[in-house]
């Protein structure tokens, strides 16, 4: 008769084929499935930011680990250094996850902005930061920013409206052009809309918009309503100060729920990159 498959004891309990699933394997399977489904769904909608691809990669890794759990445990059981690396890897992952949670907690407390009626002093310009386009149309997040900017523009009819953004990968129209087209289609006076069409980052949005403002007699000390997504207001304000703006007031546009936490994760990496590059 064939011998029974051996049961190899580990820190998570027996790992034979008929053994109960250890908690860590269950965590990998459940979390991996959720993250992978989230990433694939958003990719199918055209989202490929780091806030989408990182969860998708983590989900794929977790699902693969849960599927090949017995093989991985057998491989670990052959050498003590492997087990130490395994525990170290999980420890580092836990520290990273805790840092993301801490960042999100701080972001949730600090993010936000003023509504149109609360902007003081009255803005001389309304600067809308770009946020991606698709086939000549604003992304859902960018549409929220533009709708909020239009609301502010109607409340302050004397203010210029600057839309800022360059050409997306695979696109022929700049974000600035798409944003201007959207606002004009929504009935905003075309004579008020100024387009900046070279920038490819928040820092460049702000830097390249300065000459556009200066052409209208406004400098870095002009009162500017800075319109962006709610989670982005904290970093945008810091970059604006670094770029020389002295009187910006953040105006927060809501982030669609289905991309909210992916956007928060992207902001985590953006804050880290901004700190490394001395942009904040």
Short mmCIF file of C-alpha atoms in Angstrom, two decimals:
data_model
loop_
_atom_site.label_atom_id
_atom_site.label_comp_id
_atom_site.label_asym_id
_atom_site.label_seq_id
_atom_site.Cartn_x
_atom_site.Cartn_y
_atom_site.Cartn_z
CA UNK A 1 0.00 0.00 0.00
CA UNK A 2 1.23 3.57 -0.72
CA UNK A 3 2.44 5.36 2.35
CA UNK A 4 0.37 8.23 3.74
CA UNK A 5 1.54 11.74 2.98
CA UNK A 6 3.62 12.98 5.91
CA UNK A 7 2.36 15.82 8.05
CA UNK A 8 5.02 18.46 8.55
CA UNK A 9 4.53 20.52 11.73
CA UNK A 10 5.11 24.26 11.40
CA UNK A 11 4.44 27.36 13.44
CA UNK A 12 1.00 27.46 11.85
CA UNK A 13 0.14 23.89 12.74
CA UNK A 14 0.06 20.72 10.59
CA UNK A 15 0.33 21.22 6.84
CA UNK A 16 -0.81 17.86 5.50
CA UNK A 17 -3.42 17.81 2.77
CA UNK A 18 -6.23 17.08 5.21
CA UNK A 19 -5.06 19.50 7.90
CA UNK A 20 -7.14 22.58 8.68
CA UNK A 21 -6.05 25.74 6.91
CA UNK A 22 -3.81 27.84 9.19
CA UNK A 23 -4.96 31.39 9.88
CA UNK A 24 -2.16 32.91 7.82
CA UNK A 25 -3.13 30.87 4.78
CA UNK A 26 -6.78 31.90 5.20
CA UNK A 27 -5.68 35.53 5.45
CA UNK A 28 -3.61 35.23 2.26
CA UNK A 29 -6.46 33.59 0.36
CA UNK A 30 -9.19 36.03 1.45
CA UNK A 31 -7.14 39.21 1.26
CA UNK A 32 -5.46 38.14 -1.96
CA UNK A 33 -8.77 37.48 -3.66
CA UNK A 34 -10.18 40.89 -2.65
CA UNK A 35 -7.07 42.84 -3.67
CA UNK A 36 -6.67 41.00 -6.96
CA UNK A 37 -10.33 41.46 -7.89
CA UNK A 38 -10.13 45.16 -7.00
CA UNK A 39 -6.99 45.68 -9.07
CA UNK A 40 -8.24 43.77 -12.12
CA UNK A 41 -11.61 45.55 -12.06
CA UNK A 42 -10.00 49.00 -11.96
CA UNK A 43 -7.46 48.05 -14.64
CA UNK A 44 -10.35 46.99 -16.84
CA UNK A 45 -11.72 50.52 -16.39
CA UNK A 46 -8.39 51.99 -17.47
CA UNK A 47 -6.75 52.73 -14.10
CA UNK A 48 -3.07 51.76 -13.92
CA UNK A 49 -1.66 53.94 -11.13
CA UNK A 50 0.57 52.57 -8.38
CA UNK A 51 -2.50 52.65 -6.10
CA UNK A 52 -4.06 50.02 -8.36
CA UNK A 53 -1.10 47.92 -9.50
CA UNK A 54 0.40 47.45 -6.02
CA UNK A 55 -2.82 45.97 -4.53
CA UNK A 56 -3.20 43.81 -7.65
CA UNK A 57 0.36 42.51 -7.28
CA UNK A 58 -0.12 41.87 -3.55
CA UNK A 59 -3.39 40.11 -4.29
CA UNK A 60 -1.76 37.88 -6.91
CA UNK A 61 1.09 37.05 -4.51
CA UNK A 62 -1.30 36.27 -1.65
CA UNK A 63 -3.50 34.08 -3.83
CA UNK A 64 -0.49 32.20 -5.19
CA UNK A 65 0.90 31.69 -1.70
CA UNK A 66 -2.42 30.32 -0.43
CA UNK A 67 -2.62 27.94 -3.41
CA UNK A 68 0.97 26.68 -3.03
CA UNK A 69 0.98 26.77 0.76
CA UNK A 70 2.08 23.14 1.29
CA UNK A 71 4.94 23.42 -1.19
CA UNK A 72 6.15 26.65 0.40
CA UNK A 73 6.03 25.15 3.90
CA UNK A 74 7.92 22.08 2.74
CA UNK A 75 10.58 24.31 1.17
CA UNK A 76 10.85 26.34 4.38
CA UNK A 77 11.15 23.20 6.48
CA UNK A 78 14.38 22.13 4.76
CA UNK A 79 16.54 24.95 6.17
CA UNK A 80 16.39 27.15 9.25
CA UNK A 81 17.67 30.31 7.42
CA UNK A 82 14.69 30.11 5.10
CA UNK A 83 12.30 30.11 8.04
CA UNK A 84 14.07 33.13 9.52
CA UNK A 85 13.77 34.99 6.21
CA UNK A 86 10.09 34.00 6.04
CA UNK A 87 9.41 35.50 9.47
CA UNK A 88 11.49 38.58 8.66
CA UNK A 89 9.57 39.11 5.43
CA UNK A 90 6.23 38.98 7.21
CA UNK A 91 7.55 41.35 9.86
CA UNK A 92 8.60 43.89 7.23
CA UNK A 93 5.26 43.55 5.46
CA UNK A 94 3.44 44.17 8.75
CA UNK A 95 5.53 47.30 9.43
CA UNK A 96 4.76 48.59 5.94
CA UNK A 97 1.04 47.92 6.37
CA UNK A 98 1.09 49.75 9.72
CA UNK A 99 2.83 52.72 8.09
CA UNK A 100 0.10 52.85 5.42
CA UNK A 101 -2.60 52.71 8.11
CA UNK A 102 -0.89 55.49 10.09
CA UNK A 103 -0.59 57.65 6.96
CA UNK A 104 -4.26 57.10 6.14
CA UNK A 105 -5.26 58.08 9.68
CA UNK A 106 -3.30 61.34 9.42
CA UNK A 107 -4.59 62.00 5.91
CA UNK A 108 -8.20 61.46 6.99
CA UNK A 109 -7.77 64.08 9.74
CA UNK A 110 -6.01 66.67 7.61
CA UNK A 111 -7.51 66.34 4.13
CA UNK A 112 -10.34 68.52 2.96
CA UNK A 113 -10.83 72.10 1.94
CA UNK A 114 -13.15 75.06 1.90
CA UNK A 115 -16.53 75.25 0.24
CA UNK A 116 -17.13 78.13 -2.20
CA UNK A 117 -18.89 80.32 0.39
CA UNK A 118 -16.02 79.92 2.89
CA UNK A 119 -13.15 80.96 0.62
CA UNK A 120 -11.47 84.05 2.06
CA UNK A 121 -10.24 86.31 0.63
CA UNK A 122 -12.22 86.15 -2.59
CA UNK A 123 -10.01 84.35 -5.13
CA UNK A 124 -8.48 86.19 -8.03
CA UNK A 125 -7.89 82.88 -9.77
CA UNK A 126 -9.18 79.31 -9.54
CA UNK A 127 -6.46 76.77 -10.31
CA UNK A 128 -7.66 73.25 -11.17
CA UNK A 129 -5.05 70.49 -11.01
CA UNK A 130 -5.22 67.73 -13.64
CA UNK A 131 -6.06 64.12 -12.83
CA UNK A 132 -6.09 61.98 -15.95
CA UNK A 133 -8.20 61.74 -19.07
CA UNK A 134 -9.47 58.91 -21.24
CA UNK A 135 -10.22 59.25 -24.94
CA UNK A 136 -10.54 62.99 -24.71
CA UNK A 137 -12.80 62.93 -21.66
CA UNK A 138 -11.97 63.73 -18.01
CA UNK A 139 -11.62 60.81 -15.63
CA UNK A 140 -14.28 60.51 -12.90
CA UNK A 141 -11.92 62.09 -10.34
CA UNK A 142 -11.08 64.93 -12.72
CA UNK A 143 -14.75 65.48 -13.51
CA UNK A 144 -15.40 65.95 -9.80
CA UNK A 145 -12.63 68.56 -9.66
CA UNK A 146 -14.02 70.39 -12.67
CA UNK A 147 -17.57 70.38 -11.31
CA UNK A 148 -16.26 71.82 -8.04
CA UNK A 149 -14.23 74.44 -9.93
CA UNK A 150 -17.32 75.46 -11.90
CA UNK A 151 -19.22 75.84 -8.62
CA UNK A 152 -16.49 78.13 -7.29
CA UNK A 153 -16.29 80.03 -10.58
CA UNK A 154 -20.02 80.77 -10.46
CA UNK A 155 -19.64 82.06 -6.90
CA UNK A 156 -16.71 84.31 -7.87
CA UNK A 157 -17.38 85.53 -11.44
CA UNK A 158 -14.38 87.90 -11.42
CA UNK A 159 -11.84 85.07 -10.97
CA UNK A 160 -9.82 83.56 -13.78
CA UNK A 161 -10.04 79.77 -14.14
CA UNK A 162 -6.72 78.06 -14.86
CA UNK A 163 -6.88 74.40 -15.92
CA UNK A 164 -3.53 72.64 -15.73
CA UNK A 165 -2.28 69.40 -17.26
CA UNK A 166 -0.18 68.05 -20.12
CA UNK A 167 -0.62 65.13 -22.52
CA UNK A 168 -1.45 61.73 -21.00
CA UNK A 169 0.31 58.57 -22.18
CA UNK A 170 -1.46 57.34 -25.30
CA UNK A 171 -3.49 60.56 -25.67
CA UNK A 172 -3.26 63.34 -28.23
CA UNK A 173 -5.13 66.01 -26.26
CA UNK A 174 -3.62 67.62 -23.19
CA UNK A 175 -5.45 67.49 -19.87
CA UNK A 176 -5.65 71.28 -20.00
CA UNK A 177 -7.46 71.12 -23.34
CA UNK A 178 -9.85 68.40 -22.15
CA UNK A 179 -10.56 70.32 -18.94
CA UNK A 180 -11.18 73.54 -20.84
CA UNK A 181 -13.49 71.75 -23.27
CA UNK A 182 -15.47 70.27 -20.38
CA UNK A 183 -15.95 73.60 -18.62
CA UNK A 184 -16.95 75.36 -21.83
CA UNK A 185 -19.47 72.59 -22.54
CA UNK A 186 -20.85 73.16 -19.03
CA UNK A 187 -21.53 76.80 -19.91
CA UNK A 188 -18.59 78.51 -18.25
CA UNK A 189 -17.53 81.68 -20.06
CA UNK A 190 -14.68 80.69 -22.38
CA UNK A 191 -13.03 84.09 -21.90
CA UNK A 192 -12.32 83.22 -18.25
CA UNK A 193 -10.64 79.88 -18.97
CA UNK A 194 -6.84 79.80 -19.20
CA UNK A 195 -5.16 76.56 -20.21
CA UNK A 196 -1.74 75.28 -19.10
CA UNK A 197 -0.90 72.24 -21.25
CA UNK A 198 2.69 71.18 -20.46
CA UNK A 199 2.70 69.86 -16.89
CA UNK A 200 2.90 66.18 -15.96
CA UNK A 201 2.90 66.38 -12.14
CA UNK A 202 1.44 68.44 -9.31
CA UNK A 203 4.72 70.35 -8.94
CA UNK A 204 4.72 71.20 -12.65
CA UNK A 205 0.99 72.05 -12.55
CA UNK A 206 1.81 74.77 -10.08
CA UNK A 207 5.10 75.89 -11.57
CA UNK A 208 3.85 76.15 -15.15
CA UNK A 209 0.62 77.87 -14.09
CA UNK A 210 2.53 80.81 -12.61
CA UNK A 211 3.40 82.36 -16.02
CA UNK A 212 -0.24 81.92 -17.06
CA UNK A 213 -1.31 83.91 -13.99
CA UNK A 214 1.44 86.48 -14.47
CA UNK A 215 0.21 87.12 -18.02
CA UNK A 216 -3.02 88.35 -16.39
CA UNK A 217 -1.16 90.55 -13.91
CA UNK A 218 -1.29 88.03 -11.03
CA UNK A 219 1.81 86.87 -9.18
CA UNK A 220 2.56 84.18 -6.56
CA UNK A 221 0.93 86.41 -3.92
CA UNK A 222 -2.45 86.38 -5.72
CA UNK A 223 -5.39 84.84 -3.88
CA UNK A 224 -5.78 81.44 -5.53
CA UNK A 225 -8.45 78.80 -4.91
CA UNK A 226 -6.60 75.52 -5.44
CA UNK A 227 -9.10 72.88 -6.61
CA UNK A 228 -8.11 69.23 -6.31
CA UNK A 229 -9.36 65.93 -4.90
CA UNK A 230 -9.99 65.83 -1.15
CA UNK A 231 -7.14 63.39 -0.40
CA UNK A 232 -4.75 65.51 -2.49
CA UNK A 233 -5.29 68.85 -0.73
CA UNK A 234 -2.59 68.30 1.92
CA UNK A 235 0.22 67.51 -0.53
CA UNK A 236 -0.95 70.10 -3.07
CA UNK A 237 -0.84 72.84 -0.44
CA UNK A 238 2.70 71.88 0.59
CA UNK A 239 3.89 71.83 -3.02
CA UNK A 240 2.20 75.18 -3.68
CA UNK A 241 4.09 76.77 -0.78
CA UNK A 242 7.32 75.22 -2.07
CA UNK A 243 6.58 76.66 -5.53
CA UNK A 244 6.21 80.16 -4.07
CA UNK A 245 2.45 80.58 -3.80
CA UNK A 246 1.61 82.46 -0.62
CA UNK A 247 -2.19 82.79 -0.61
CA UNK A 248 -3.68 79.50 -1.80
CA UNK A 249 -6.89 78.16 -0.28
CA UNK A 250 -7.62 74.45 -0.83
CA UNK A 251 -10.98 73.51 -2.34
CA UNK A 252 -11.72 69.79 -2.05
CA UNK A 253 -13.56 67.76 -4.67
CA UNK A 254 -14.98 64.39 -3.56
CA UNK A 255 -13.25 61.19 -4.67
CA UNK A 256 -15.50 58.47 -6.15
CA UNK A 257 -15.90 55.69 -3.57
CA UNK A 258 -14.80 52.85 -5.85
CA UNK A 259 -11.32 54.38 -6.31
CA UNK A 260 -11.02 56.16 -2.96
CA UNK A 261 -8.70 53.79 -1.11
CA UNK A 262 -6.62 53.08 -4.20
CA UNK A 263 -6.17 56.85 -4.49
CA UNK A 264 -5.16 57.01 -0.82
CA UNK A 265 -2.55 54.30 -1.40
CA UNK A 266 -1.23 56.17 -4.43
CA UNK A 267 -1.02 59.29 -2.26
CA UNK A 268 1.06 57.32 0.28
CA UNK A 269 3.66 56.58 -2.37
CA UNK A 270 3.41 60.12 -3.79
CA UNK A 271 4.11 61.60 -0.34
CA UNK A 272 7.10 59.28 0.06
CA UNK A 273 8.45 60.23 -3.39
CA UNK A 274 7.85 63.92 -2.70
CA UNK A 275 9.79 63.69 0.54
CA UNK A 276 12.70 61.89 -1.15
CA UNK A 277 12.75 64.39 -4.04
CA UNK A 278 12.41 67.38 -1.65
CA UNK A 279 9.20 68.53 -3.31
CA UNK A 280 7.24 69.01 -0.04
#
